[in-house]
Short mmCIF file of C-alpha atoms and ligand atoms in Angstrom, two decimals:
data_model
loop_
_atom_site.label_atom_id
_atom_site.label_comp_id
_atom_site.label_asym_id
_atom_site.label_seq_id
_atom_site.Cartn_x
_atom_site.Cartn_y
_atom_site.Cartn_z
CA MET A 914 170.41 117.33 81.57
CA ALA A 915 166.46 115.79 82.15
CA LEU A 916 163.90 117.46 82.44
CA HIS A 917 163.63 119.13 85.97
CA GLU A 918 160.55 121.69 87.75
CA ALA A 919 163.45 124.44 85.56
CA ALA A 920 163.06 122.85 82.82
CA VAL A 921 159.97 122.39 81.99
CA THR A 922 158.94 125.82 83.16
CA GLU A 923 161.33 127.84 80.59
CA LEU A 924 159.06 125.30 78.00
CA ARG A 925 155.79 126.39 80.05
CA ALA A 926 156.76 129.78 78.42
CA GLU A 927 157.00 128.56 75.33
CA PHE A 928 153.34 127.93 74.89
CA PRO A 929 151.28 131.05 74.35
CA ALA A 930 148.36 129.59 76.09
CA LEU A 931 149.89 128.85 79.61
CA GLN A 932 150.44 131.83 79.76
CA GLN A 933 146.80 133.15 79.92
CA THR A 934 144.93 133.67 82.90
CA ALA A 935 141.17 133.73 83.40
CA GLY A 936 138.96 136.16 86.66
CA GLY A 937 142.83 136.65 87.60
CA ARG A 938 143.70 133.22 88.59
CA PRO A 939 146.06 130.79 86.09
CA LEU A 940 144.85 128.17 84.22
CA ILE A 941 145.41 124.33 84.44
CA PHE A 942 145.13 122.55 81.07
CA LEU A 943 144.44 118.99 82.50
CA ASP A 944 142.92 117.44 79.27
CA GLY A 945 145.38 117.61 77.23
CA PRO A 946 143.67 113.90 75.67
CA GLY A 947 141.44 115.49 73.83
CA GLY A 948 143.92 118.13 72.16
CA THR A 949 146.73 119.78 73.31
CA GLN A 950 147.62 123.24 73.92
CA VAL A 951 149.90 124.34 71.06
CA HIS A 952 153.32 125.00 71.14
CA GLY A 953 154.93 129.18 70.60
CA SER A 954 157.08 127.69 67.45
CA VAL A 955 153.82 126.24 65.58
CA ILE A 956 152.06 129.06 65.41
CA GLU A 957 154.73 131.13 64.11
CA ALA A 958 155.09 128.97 61.55
CA MET A 959 150.63 128.43 60.78
CA GLY A 960 150.78 132.69 60.43
CA ARG A 961 154.32 132.80 58.64
CA TYR A 962 153.03 130.77 56.08
CA LEU A 963 148.97 132.31 56.08
CA ALA A 964 151.34 135.46 54.64
CA GLU A 965 154.57 133.81 53.11
CA ALA A 966 153.39 130.92 51.33
CA ASN A 967 150.13 130.96 50.54
CA SER A 968 148.78 129.56 47.30
CA ASN A 969 147.76 126.08 46.16
CA PHE A 970 150.80 123.89 45.14
CA HIS A 971 152.40 121.98 42.16
CA GLY A 972 152.33 125.22 40.52
CA VAL A 973 155.35 127.09 39.31
CA PHE A 974 154.88 130.46 40.58
CA LEU A 975 156.38 131.78 43.47
CA TYR A 976 154.21 130.95 46.78
CA SER A 977 152.94 127.77 45.40
CA ARG A 978 155.95 126.59 45.14
CA ARG A 979 156.74 127.55 48.58
CA THR A 980 153.33 125.43 49.17
CA ASP A 981 155.21 122.36 47.77
CA GLU A 982 158.58 123.39 50.08
CA THR A 983 156.10 123.44 53.09
CA VAL A 984 154.37 120.44 51.84
CA GLN A 985 157.14 118.38 51.61
CA ALA A 986 158.46 119.21 55.31
CA ALA A 987 155.26 118.14 56.61
CA HIS A 988 155.87 114.59 55.02
CA ASP A 989 158.95 115.06 56.12
CA ALA A 990 159.12 116.14 59.94
CA LEU A 991 155.98 112.68 60.52
CA ALA A 992 158.21 110.49 58.56
CA ASP A 993 161.03 111.42 61.11
CA LEU A 994 158.98 111.54 64.37
CA LEU A 995 157.33 107.73 63.16
CA ASN A 996 160.48 106.68 61.83
CA ALA A 997 158.79 105.45 58.24
CA SER A 998 160.92 104.57 56.14
CA ARG A 999 160.61 107.25 53.30
CA PRO A 1000 158.39 110.51 53.55
CA GLU A 1001 155.87 109.25 51.07
CA GLU A 1002 154.26 107.26 54.03
CA ILE A 1003 152.98 109.47 55.03
CA ILE A 1004 149.88 110.81 54.43
CA PHE A 1005 147.86 114.15 56.14
CA GLY A 1006 143.90 114.05 56.52
CA PRO A 1007 141.44 116.45 58.55
CA ASN A 1008 141.81 114.76 61.83
CA MET A 1009 142.60 110.35 62.31
CA THR A 1010 138.61 109.70 61.97
CA SER A 1011 138.94 110.42 58.59
CA LEU A 1012 141.79 109.62 57.67
CA THR A 1013 140.78 105.75 59.01
CA PHE A 1014 137.23 106.16 57.06
CA ASN A 1015 139.37 106.91 54.19
CA LEU A 1016 141.81 104.13 55.01
CA SER A 1017 139.04 101.44 55.61
CA ARG A 1018 137.01 101.85 52.53
CA ALA A 1019 139.96 101.18 50.38
CA ILE A 1020 140.92 98.03 52.08
CA GLY A 1021 137.47 97.45 52.13
CA ARG A 1022 137.74 97.47 48.39
CA THR A 1023 139.96 94.16 48.37
CA LEU A 1024 138.60 92.08 50.43
CA SER A 1025 135.86 89.51 50.17
CA PRO A 1026 132.34 88.29 52.14
CA GLY A 1027 133.54 86.72 55.27
CA ASP A 1028 136.80 87.70 55.76
CA GLU A 1029 137.45 88.52 58.78
CA ILE A 1030 138.35 92.18 60.37
CA VAL A 1031 139.92 92.26 64.98
CA VAL A 1032 138.34 95.17 67.02
CA THR A 1033 139.20 95.55 70.49
CA ARG A 1034 137.02 97.15 73.32
CA LEU A 1035 139.74 99.36 74.36
CA ASP A 1036 139.62 101.91 72.01
CA HIS A 1037 138.20 104.55 71.02
CA ASP A 1038 135.51 104.11 68.53
CA ALA A 1039 137.55 105.71 65.63
CA ASN A 1040 139.23 103.13 65.21
CA ILE A 1041 135.93 100.34 65.19
CA ALA A 1042 133.51 102.48 63.62
CA PRO A 1043 135.20 102.50 60.55
CA TRP A 1044 135.97 98.53 60.98
CA LEU A 1045 131.92 97.91 61.77
CA ALA A 1046 131.20 100.22 58.21
CA LEU A 1047 132.41 96.95 56.87
CA GLN A 1048 129.73 94.80 57.45
CA GLU A 1049 127.86 96.51 55.11
CA ARG A 1050 130.39 94.36 52.36
CA GLY A 1051 130.18 91.31 54.10
CA ILE A 1052 132.95 91.14 56.19
CA ILE A 1053 132.85 90.06 59.71
CA VAL A 1054 134.39 92.13 62.98
CA ARG A 1055 135.16 90.55 65.34
CA HIS A 1056 135.89 91.95 69.43
CA ALA A 1057 139.13 91.47 71.56
CA ASP A 1058 138.33 92.23 75.30
CA PHE A 1059 139.80 93.63 77.74
CA ASP A 1060 140.30 92.54 81.74
CA PRO A 1061 137.94 94.82 83.39
CA SER A 1062 139.90 94.93 86.39
CA ASP A 1063 142.48 97.15 85.72
CA CYS A 1064 141.67 97.91 81.79
CA THR A 1065 143.96 96.23 79.94
CA LEU A 1066 143.88 94.15 76.95
CA ASP A 1067 143.14 90.33 77.25
CA MET A 1068 145.99 88.96 74.55
CA SER A 1069 144.06 85.97 75.70
CA SER A 1070 140.99 87.14 73.86
CA LEU A 1071 142.76 89.05 70.92
CA GLU A 1072 144.19 85.54 69.76
CA ALA A 1073 141.33 83.74 69.93
CA ALA A 1074 140.01 86.21 67.81
CA ILE A 1075 142.32 86.10 64.90
CA THR A 1076 141.53 83.63 62.87
CA PRO A 1077 143.03 82.05 59.64
CA ARG A 1078 140.00 85.11 58.30
CA THR A 1079 141.82 87.78 59.72
CA ARG A 1080 142.58 90.31 57.11
CA LEU A 1081 143.36 93.13 59.45
CA VAL A 1082 143.29 93.64 63.57
CA ALA A 1083 142.49 96.92 64.30
CA LEU A 1084 143.80 98.66 67.79
CA GLY A 1085 145.56 101.17 69.46
CA TYR A 1086 149.14 102.34 71.21
CA ALA A 1087 147.61 103.68 74.12
CA SER A 1088 143.97 103.82 75.42
CA ASN A 1089 142.60 107.78 75.62
CA ALA A 1090 139.89 107.14 78.33
CA VAL A 1091 142.41 104.57 80.91
CA GLY A 1092 145.89 104.97 79.36
CA THR A 1093 146.81 101.35 79.16
CA ILE A 1094 149.49 100.69 76.21
CA ASN A 1095 148.41 98.22 73.86
CA ASN A 1096 151.31 95.47 73.44
CA VAL A 1097 151.43 96.50 70.04
CA ALA A 1098 155.24 94.04 69.02
CA ARG A 1099 152.67 90.68 69.85
CA ALA A 1100 149.07 92.06 68.23
CA VAL A 1101 151.58 92.34 64.14
CA GLU A 1102 153.66 89.05 65.53
CA LEU A 1103 149.63 87.01 65.81
CA ALA A 1104 147.65 88.76 63.39
CA HIS A 1105 151.17 88.30 60.86
CA ALA A 1106 151.66 84.95 61.75
CA VAL A 1107 147.72 84.68 59.48
CA GLY A 1108 148.89 87.25 56.97
CA ALA A 1109 146.20 90.33 58.78
CA TRP A 1110 147.56 93.60 58.27
CA VAL A 1111 147.86 95.71 61.52
CA TYR A 1112 146.06 99.42 62.01
CA VAL A 1113 147.87 101.34 64.92
CA ASP A 1114 145.69 104.47 66.46
CA GLY A 1115 148.91 105.91 67.63
CA VAL A 1116 146.82 108.92 68.10
CA HIS A 1117 146.34 108.93 72.32
CA TYR A 1118 150.86 107.93 72.32
CA ALA A 1119 152.37 110.42 70.26
CA PRO A 1120 152.76 112.76 72.97
CA HIS A 1121 154.22 110.73 75.59
CA GLY A 1122 156.87 108.78 73.77
CA PRO A 1123 159.04 108.18 71.22
CA ILE A 1124 156.97 105.68 67.60
CA ASP A 1125 159.40 103.07 65.54
CA VAL A 1126 156.65 101.94 63.08
CA GLN A 1127 159.72 99.60 62.11
CA ALA A 1128 160.65 98.35 64.86
CA LEU A 1129 156.59 97.48 65.56
CA GLY A 1130 156.19 96.53 62.16
CA CYS A 1131 152.51 97.86 62.47
CA ASP A 1132 151.51 98.59 58.34
CA PHE A 1133 149.90 101.64 59.33
CA LEU A 1134 149.92 103.32 61.97
CA VAL A 1135 147.45 106.92 62.82
CA CYS A 1136 147.76 110.10 65.06
CA SER A 1137 147.08 113.50 65.45
CA VAL A 1138 149.39 116.40 65.26
CA TYR A 1139 146.67 118.68 67.60
CA LYS A 1140 147.64 116.18 70.69
CA PHE A 1141 151.59 116.42 70.20
CA PHE A 1142 151.61 120.32 70.83
CA GLY A 1143 150.16 121.06 66.69
CA PRO A 1144 147.96 122.06 64.62
CA HIS A 1145 144.17 120.22 63.97
CA LEU A 1146 145.33 117.98 61.26
CA GLY A 1147 146.03 114.42 60.79
CA ALA A 1148 148.57 111.49 60.03
CA LEU A 1149 149.09 107.94 58.97
CA TYR A 1150 152.03 105.89 58.58
CA GLY A 1151 151.31 103.07 55.69
CA ARG A 1152 153.78 101.02 54.19
CA TYR A 1153 154.99 102.53 51.10
CA GLU A 1154 154.10 99.06 49.50
CA LEU A 1155 150.60 98.76 50.55
CA LEU A 1156 149.69 102.08 50.49
CA ASP A 1157 150.39 101.41 45.94
CA SER A 1158 148.66 99.08 46.15
CA LEU A 1159 145.45 100.02 47.44
CA PRO A 1160 142.35 100.96 45.66
CA ALA A 1161 142.43 104.90 47.10
CA TYR A 1162 139.06 106.67 46.45
CA ARG A 1163 140.41 110.07 44.41
CA VAL A 1164 140.38 112.58 41.39
CA ARG A 1165 141.68 111.11 38.95
CA PRO A 1166 143.66 113.69 38.25
CA ALA A 1167 145.62 113.88 41.34
CA GLY A 1168 147.42 110.55 40.48
CA ASP A 1169 147.88 107.40 41.33
CA ALA A 1170 150.83 107.35 43.61
CA PRO A 1171 151.21 107.45 47.28
CA PRO A 1172 150.77 109.64 49.64
CA TYR A 1173 148.84 112.13 46.77
CA LYS A 1174 146.34 109.75 45.70
CA PHE A 1175 144.94 109.96 49.36
CA GLU A 1176 145.34 112.69 50.15
CA THR A 1177 142.27 113.77 48.59
CA GLY A 1178 141.32 117.82 47.70
CA THR A 1179 143.33 120.83 48.34
CA GLN A 1180 144.94 120.02 52.21
CA SER A 1181 145.57 122.20 55.85
CA PHE A 1182 148.80 122.87 54.06
CA GLU A 1183 149.78 125.73 56.86
CA ALA A 1184 148.93 122.93 59.37
CA MET A 1185 151.09 121.45 57.29
CA ALA A 1186 153.44 123.92 58.10
CA GLY A 1187 152.18 124.35 61.91
CA ALA A 1188 152.89 120.51 62.12
CA THR A 1189 156.70 120.87 61.01
CA ALA A 1190 156.52 123.39 63.58
CA ALA A 1191 155.38 120.79 66.27
CA VAL A 1192 157.93 117.94 65.15
CA ASN A 1193 160.63 120.55 65.22
CA TYR A 1194 160.05 120.73 68.60
CA LEU A 1195 159.85 117.93 70.02
CA ALA A 1196 163.26 117.80 68.77
CA SER A 1197 164.07 120.52 70.18
CA VAL A 1198 163.21 118.87 73.45
CA GLY A 1199 165.51 116.01 73.20
CA GLN A 1200 167.95 119.22 71.76
CA ARG A 1201 168.15 120.95 74.72
CA TYR A 1202 167.30 118.51 77.97
CA GLY A 1203 167.69 114.97 76.90
CA ARG A 1204 170.67 114.72 75.53
CA GLU A 1205 172.40 111.94 77.87
CA LEU A 1206 169.24 109.32 77.27
CA SER A 1207 171.50 109.38 73.15
CA PRO A 1208 172.96 106.34 73.56
CA GLU A 1209 169.95 104.61 74.66
CA PHE A 1210 169.33 104.85 70.43
CA PRO A 1211 171.77 103.17 68.64
CA GLY A 1212 171.88 103.93 64.95
CA PHE A 1213 169.33 107.27 64.84
CA GLU A 1214 170.59 110.07 64.43
CA GLY A 1215 169.80 113.81 62.92
CA ARG A 1216 166.36 114.66 64.07
CA ARG A 1217 165.36 111.51 64.28
CA LEU A 1218 167.62 110.71 67.19
CA ASP A 1219 166.42 113.61 69.02
CA LEU A 1220 163.17 113.08 68.52
CA LYS A 1221 163.86 110.02 70.70
CA VAL A 1222 165.46 111.60 73.14
CA GLY A 1223 163.22 113.87 73.16
CA LEU A 1224 160.23 111.77 73.82
CA ALA A 1225 162.16 109.64 76.17
CA THR A 1226 163.04 112.24 78.17
CA ILE A 1227 159.18 113.44 78.01
CA ARG A 1228 158.06 110.06 79.25
CA ALA A 1229 160.86 110.20 82.40
CA TYR A 1230 158.86 114.24 82.97
CA GLU A 1231 156.06 112.19 83.12
CA ARG A 1232 155.54 109.32 84.74
CA GLN A 1233 157.19 111.32 87.93
CA LEU A 1234 154.27 113.57 87.75
CA CYS A 1235 151.85 110.72 87.41
CA GLN A 1236 153.08 108.99 90.20
CA ARG A 1237 152.36 111.41 92.63
CA LEU A 1238 148.50 111.69 90.00
CA MET A 1239 148.28 108.49 91.31
CA ALA A 1240 149.55 108.33 95.06
CA GLY A 1241 147.10 110.91 95.42
CA LEU A 1242 144.10 110.17 93.92
CA LYS A 1243 144.14 107.26 96.05
CA GLU A 1244 144.33 109.14 99.28
CA ILE A 1245 140.69 110.06 98.39
CA HIS A 1246 138.20 108.94 99.80
CA GLY A 1247 135.41 107.25 97.65
CA LEU A 1248 137.73 107.85 94.94
CA ARG A 1249 137.75 104.02 92.22
CA ILE A 1250 140.32 104.57 89.78
CA TYR A 1251 140.05 102.90 85.93
CA GLY A 1252 143.38 101.52 84.61
CA ILE A 1253 146.84 100.02 86.26
CA ILE A 1254 147.56 102.16 89.77
CA ASP A 1255 150.86 99.82 90.65
CA PRO A 1256 153.56 102.17 90.65
CA ASP A 1257 155.48 99.22 89.33
CA ARG A 1258 153.84 98.72 86.00
CA SER A 1259 153.84 102.62 84.88
CA SER A 1260 155.92 101.73 81.72
CA GLN A 1261 152.88 99.61 80.70
CA ARG A 1262 150.71 103.35 80.85
CA VAL A 1263 150.46 106.83 79.78
CA PRO A 1264 149.61 109.40 82.48
CA THR A 1265 145.65 109.76 81.27
CA VAL A 1266 143.92 109.48 84.96
CA SER A 1267 140.39 107.97 84.86
CA CYS A 1268 137.95 107.89 87.50
CA THR A 1269 134.90 108.64 89.24
CA LEU A 1270 134.36 109.75 92.86
CA GLY A 1271 131.48 108.75 95.52
CA GLU A 1272 128.67 108.54 92.85
CA THR A 1273 127.11 106.44 94.17
CA GLN A 1274 126.89 108.26 97.81
CA LEU A 1275 126.84 110.74 96.49
CA GLY A 1276 125.41 111.91 93.57
CA LEU A 1277 129.12 113.38 91.78
CA THR A 1278 129.14 112.83 88.17
CA PRO A 1279 131.91 112.69 86.58
CA GLN A 1280 130.62 116.49 84.58
CA GLN A 1281 128.85 117.52 88.06
CA ILE A 1282 133.11 117.61 89.32
CA ALA A 1283 134.70 118.59 85.64
CA ARG A 1284 132.03 121.64 85.91
CA ARG A 1285 132.75 122.45 90.15
CA LEU A 1286 137.13 122.32 88.60
CA ASP A 1287 136.02 124.33 85.61
CA GLN A 1288 135.17 127.25 88.15
CA ASP A 1289 139.01 127.44 89.94
CA ASN A 1290 140.92 127.10 86.00
CA ILE A 1291 140.85 123.74 86.75
CA PHE A 1292 140.52 122.04 82.70
CA VAL A 1293 139.70 117.88 83.03
CA TRP A 1294 137.40 115.93 80.62
CA ASP A 1295 134.22 113.94 82.10
CA GLY A 1296 131.82 111.10 80.01
CA ASN A 1297 133.43 108.46 77.88
CA PHE A 1298 135.19 110.64 75.65
CA TYR A 1299 133.94 108.28 72.52
CA ALA A 1300 135.80 105.31 73.07
CA LEU A 1301 132.28 104.23 74.25
CA ALA A 1302 133.18 100.96 74.40
CA VAL A 1303 135.66 101.38 77.44
CA THR A 1304 132.56 102.88 79.38
CA GLU A 1305 129.87 100.98 78.41
CA ARG A 1306 132.51 97.44 79.30
CA LEU A 1307 133.05 99.44 82.83
CA GLY A 1308 128.84 100.01 83.19
CA LEU A 1309 129.63 103.91 83.16
CA GLU A 1310 128.06 104.86 79.71
CA ASP A 1311 124.98 105.20 81.60
CA ARG A 1312 126.69 106.98 84.48
CA GLY A 1313 128.47 109.90 83.20
CA GLY A 1314 131.54 108.11 82.26
CA LEU A 1315 134.73 108.99 84.09
CA LEU A 1316 137.12 111.91 84.72
CA ARG A 1317 139.70 112.11 83.26
CA ILE A 1318 143.00 113.71 84.85
CA GLY A 1319 145.53 114.10 81.13
CA LEU A 1320 148.81 114.98 82.21
CA VAL A 1321 151.59 115.65 78.99
CA HIS A 1322 155.07 117.12 79.34
CA TYR A 1323 154.06 121.07 80.45
CA ASN A 1324 151.73 120.18 83.69
CA THR A 1325 153.39 120.46 87.00
CA ILE A 1326 153.87 118.99 90.08
CA LYS A 1327 152.68 122.22 92.02
CA GLU A 1328 149.80 121.74 89.43
CA VAL A 1329 148.20 117.98 90.14
CA ASP A 1330 148.95 119.40 93.59
CA ILE A 1331 146.55 122.02 93.06
CA LEU A 1332 143.80 118.85 91.76
CA LEU A 1333 144.12 116.90 94.92
CA GLY A 1334 143.54 118.75 96.97
CA HIS A 1335 140.42 120.28 95.53
CA LEU A 1336 139.04 116.83 94.46
CA ALA A 1337 140.07 116.07 97.54
CA ASP A 1338 137.60 118.88 98.93
CA MET A 1339 134.68 117.53 97.48
CA PRO A 1340 133.51 115.07 99.24
CA ASN A 1341 132.86 118.15 102.12
CA ILE A 1342 131.89 120.51 99.34
CA VAL A 1343 128.57 118.12 97.82
CA GLU A 1344 127.38 117.56 101.43
CA ARG A 1345 128.27 121.03 102.35
C1 PLP B 341 142.79 107.20 71.07
C2 PLP B 341 142.30 108.25 69.64
N1 PLP B 341 142.18 107.64 68.54
C3 PLP B 341 141.64 108.39 67.56
C4 PLP B 341 141.00 110.02 67.58
C5 PLP B 341 140.40 110.93 66.59
O1 PLP B 341 141.02 111.36 66.43
P1 PLP B 341 140.28 112.42 65.92
O2 PLP B 341 140.03 114.01 66.49
O3 PLP B 341 142.34 113.16 64.84
O4 PLP B 341 139.57 112.15 64.46
C6 PLP B 341 141.55 110.20 69.53
C7 PLP B 341 140.58 111.56 69.51
O5 PLP B 341 140.93 111.90 71.18
C8 PLP B 341 141.80 109.44 70.47
O6 PLP B 341 141.92 110.01 71.21
#
């Protein structure tokens, strides 16, 4: 049983936000790349933690012990989601950006002037700026380019940027601006060939497919739970030996063992409770709708298998949705899609589709379109989404950037069709 219309209807019923209306009309959430709606079990788990376990951790009394259990469960859950070797390889923090600045500072302490770091122009600034910050320590940052014609990472540019002095390669798993999935395994090969570490921004990929840090062979991978149906919380995977050896900025009583040496201060335990629930929700999608995909993941069992299967099921459904969206967008006069448009290459992208619509002839900026769609309760993002290097490279930064349509598994064909109808009508509305 795959994710089909009836299954998606069932799942949608479990998301309180998807039941809301405004002005008596439903809401169409195509803003997932900026943050997805939250599953009901997540809201429930966070409320339960606050009522039944709220305390600080590492105390001897009941609520503190429950908090310890909450913290452990969240590390276990994220380790399962990412297929980490052990839960101590997971570090929580407020969000991906803060975690990355935290890690870049720690890594920076191990580098020498003249050492090099490679970043890509296809990345969100949260995987560029923390590395640029190390320039003040004499680190050289090199930029790998992407091909503006289809917005895919230029692997020869990446290869050329990597030198014997490269200590770290930072790249995204999937672009939050144009949806391209990068060949992370190849980047790992290139980086490891010169002894460099690889820091993967998995934020945008996480809601769209299974992640396996061991199969990728990456050294670090970071994601944000609020992008996959959970609360605002960041999570970072790091190879245990690296986390163990890196010098963390920490308070002395926190100890020097991972993960706590990097989890500075009091964390959002309620968000951790929510993170566990979000991971369990994704696993439940596998249990309920993905059983026939199990043979594709030999060697996995329990929740790790359910997660693989759940996210593979989600991926298959999202591909159909994306095909429908792309086919419809291609028919709209004056609309330009940035990124991979060939349906035969659908495995190289996630269903995040960015475009501009006749902005030169009609003066329609992405923001004007987003505002117009909002009048019909259709939520989309406009601008650069902090993927500043992408809009700069595409020459769109001074022109309002992009209009971004982000699909996730709770979206439907019907919603896609409603959006397409509005977009097709938009030039007429503006001309009138
Ligand atoms: C690809 C990507 N990386 C990083 C981030 C930053 O994540 P956070 O908000 O958790 O700092 C985002 C947020 O939009 C993103 O889409």
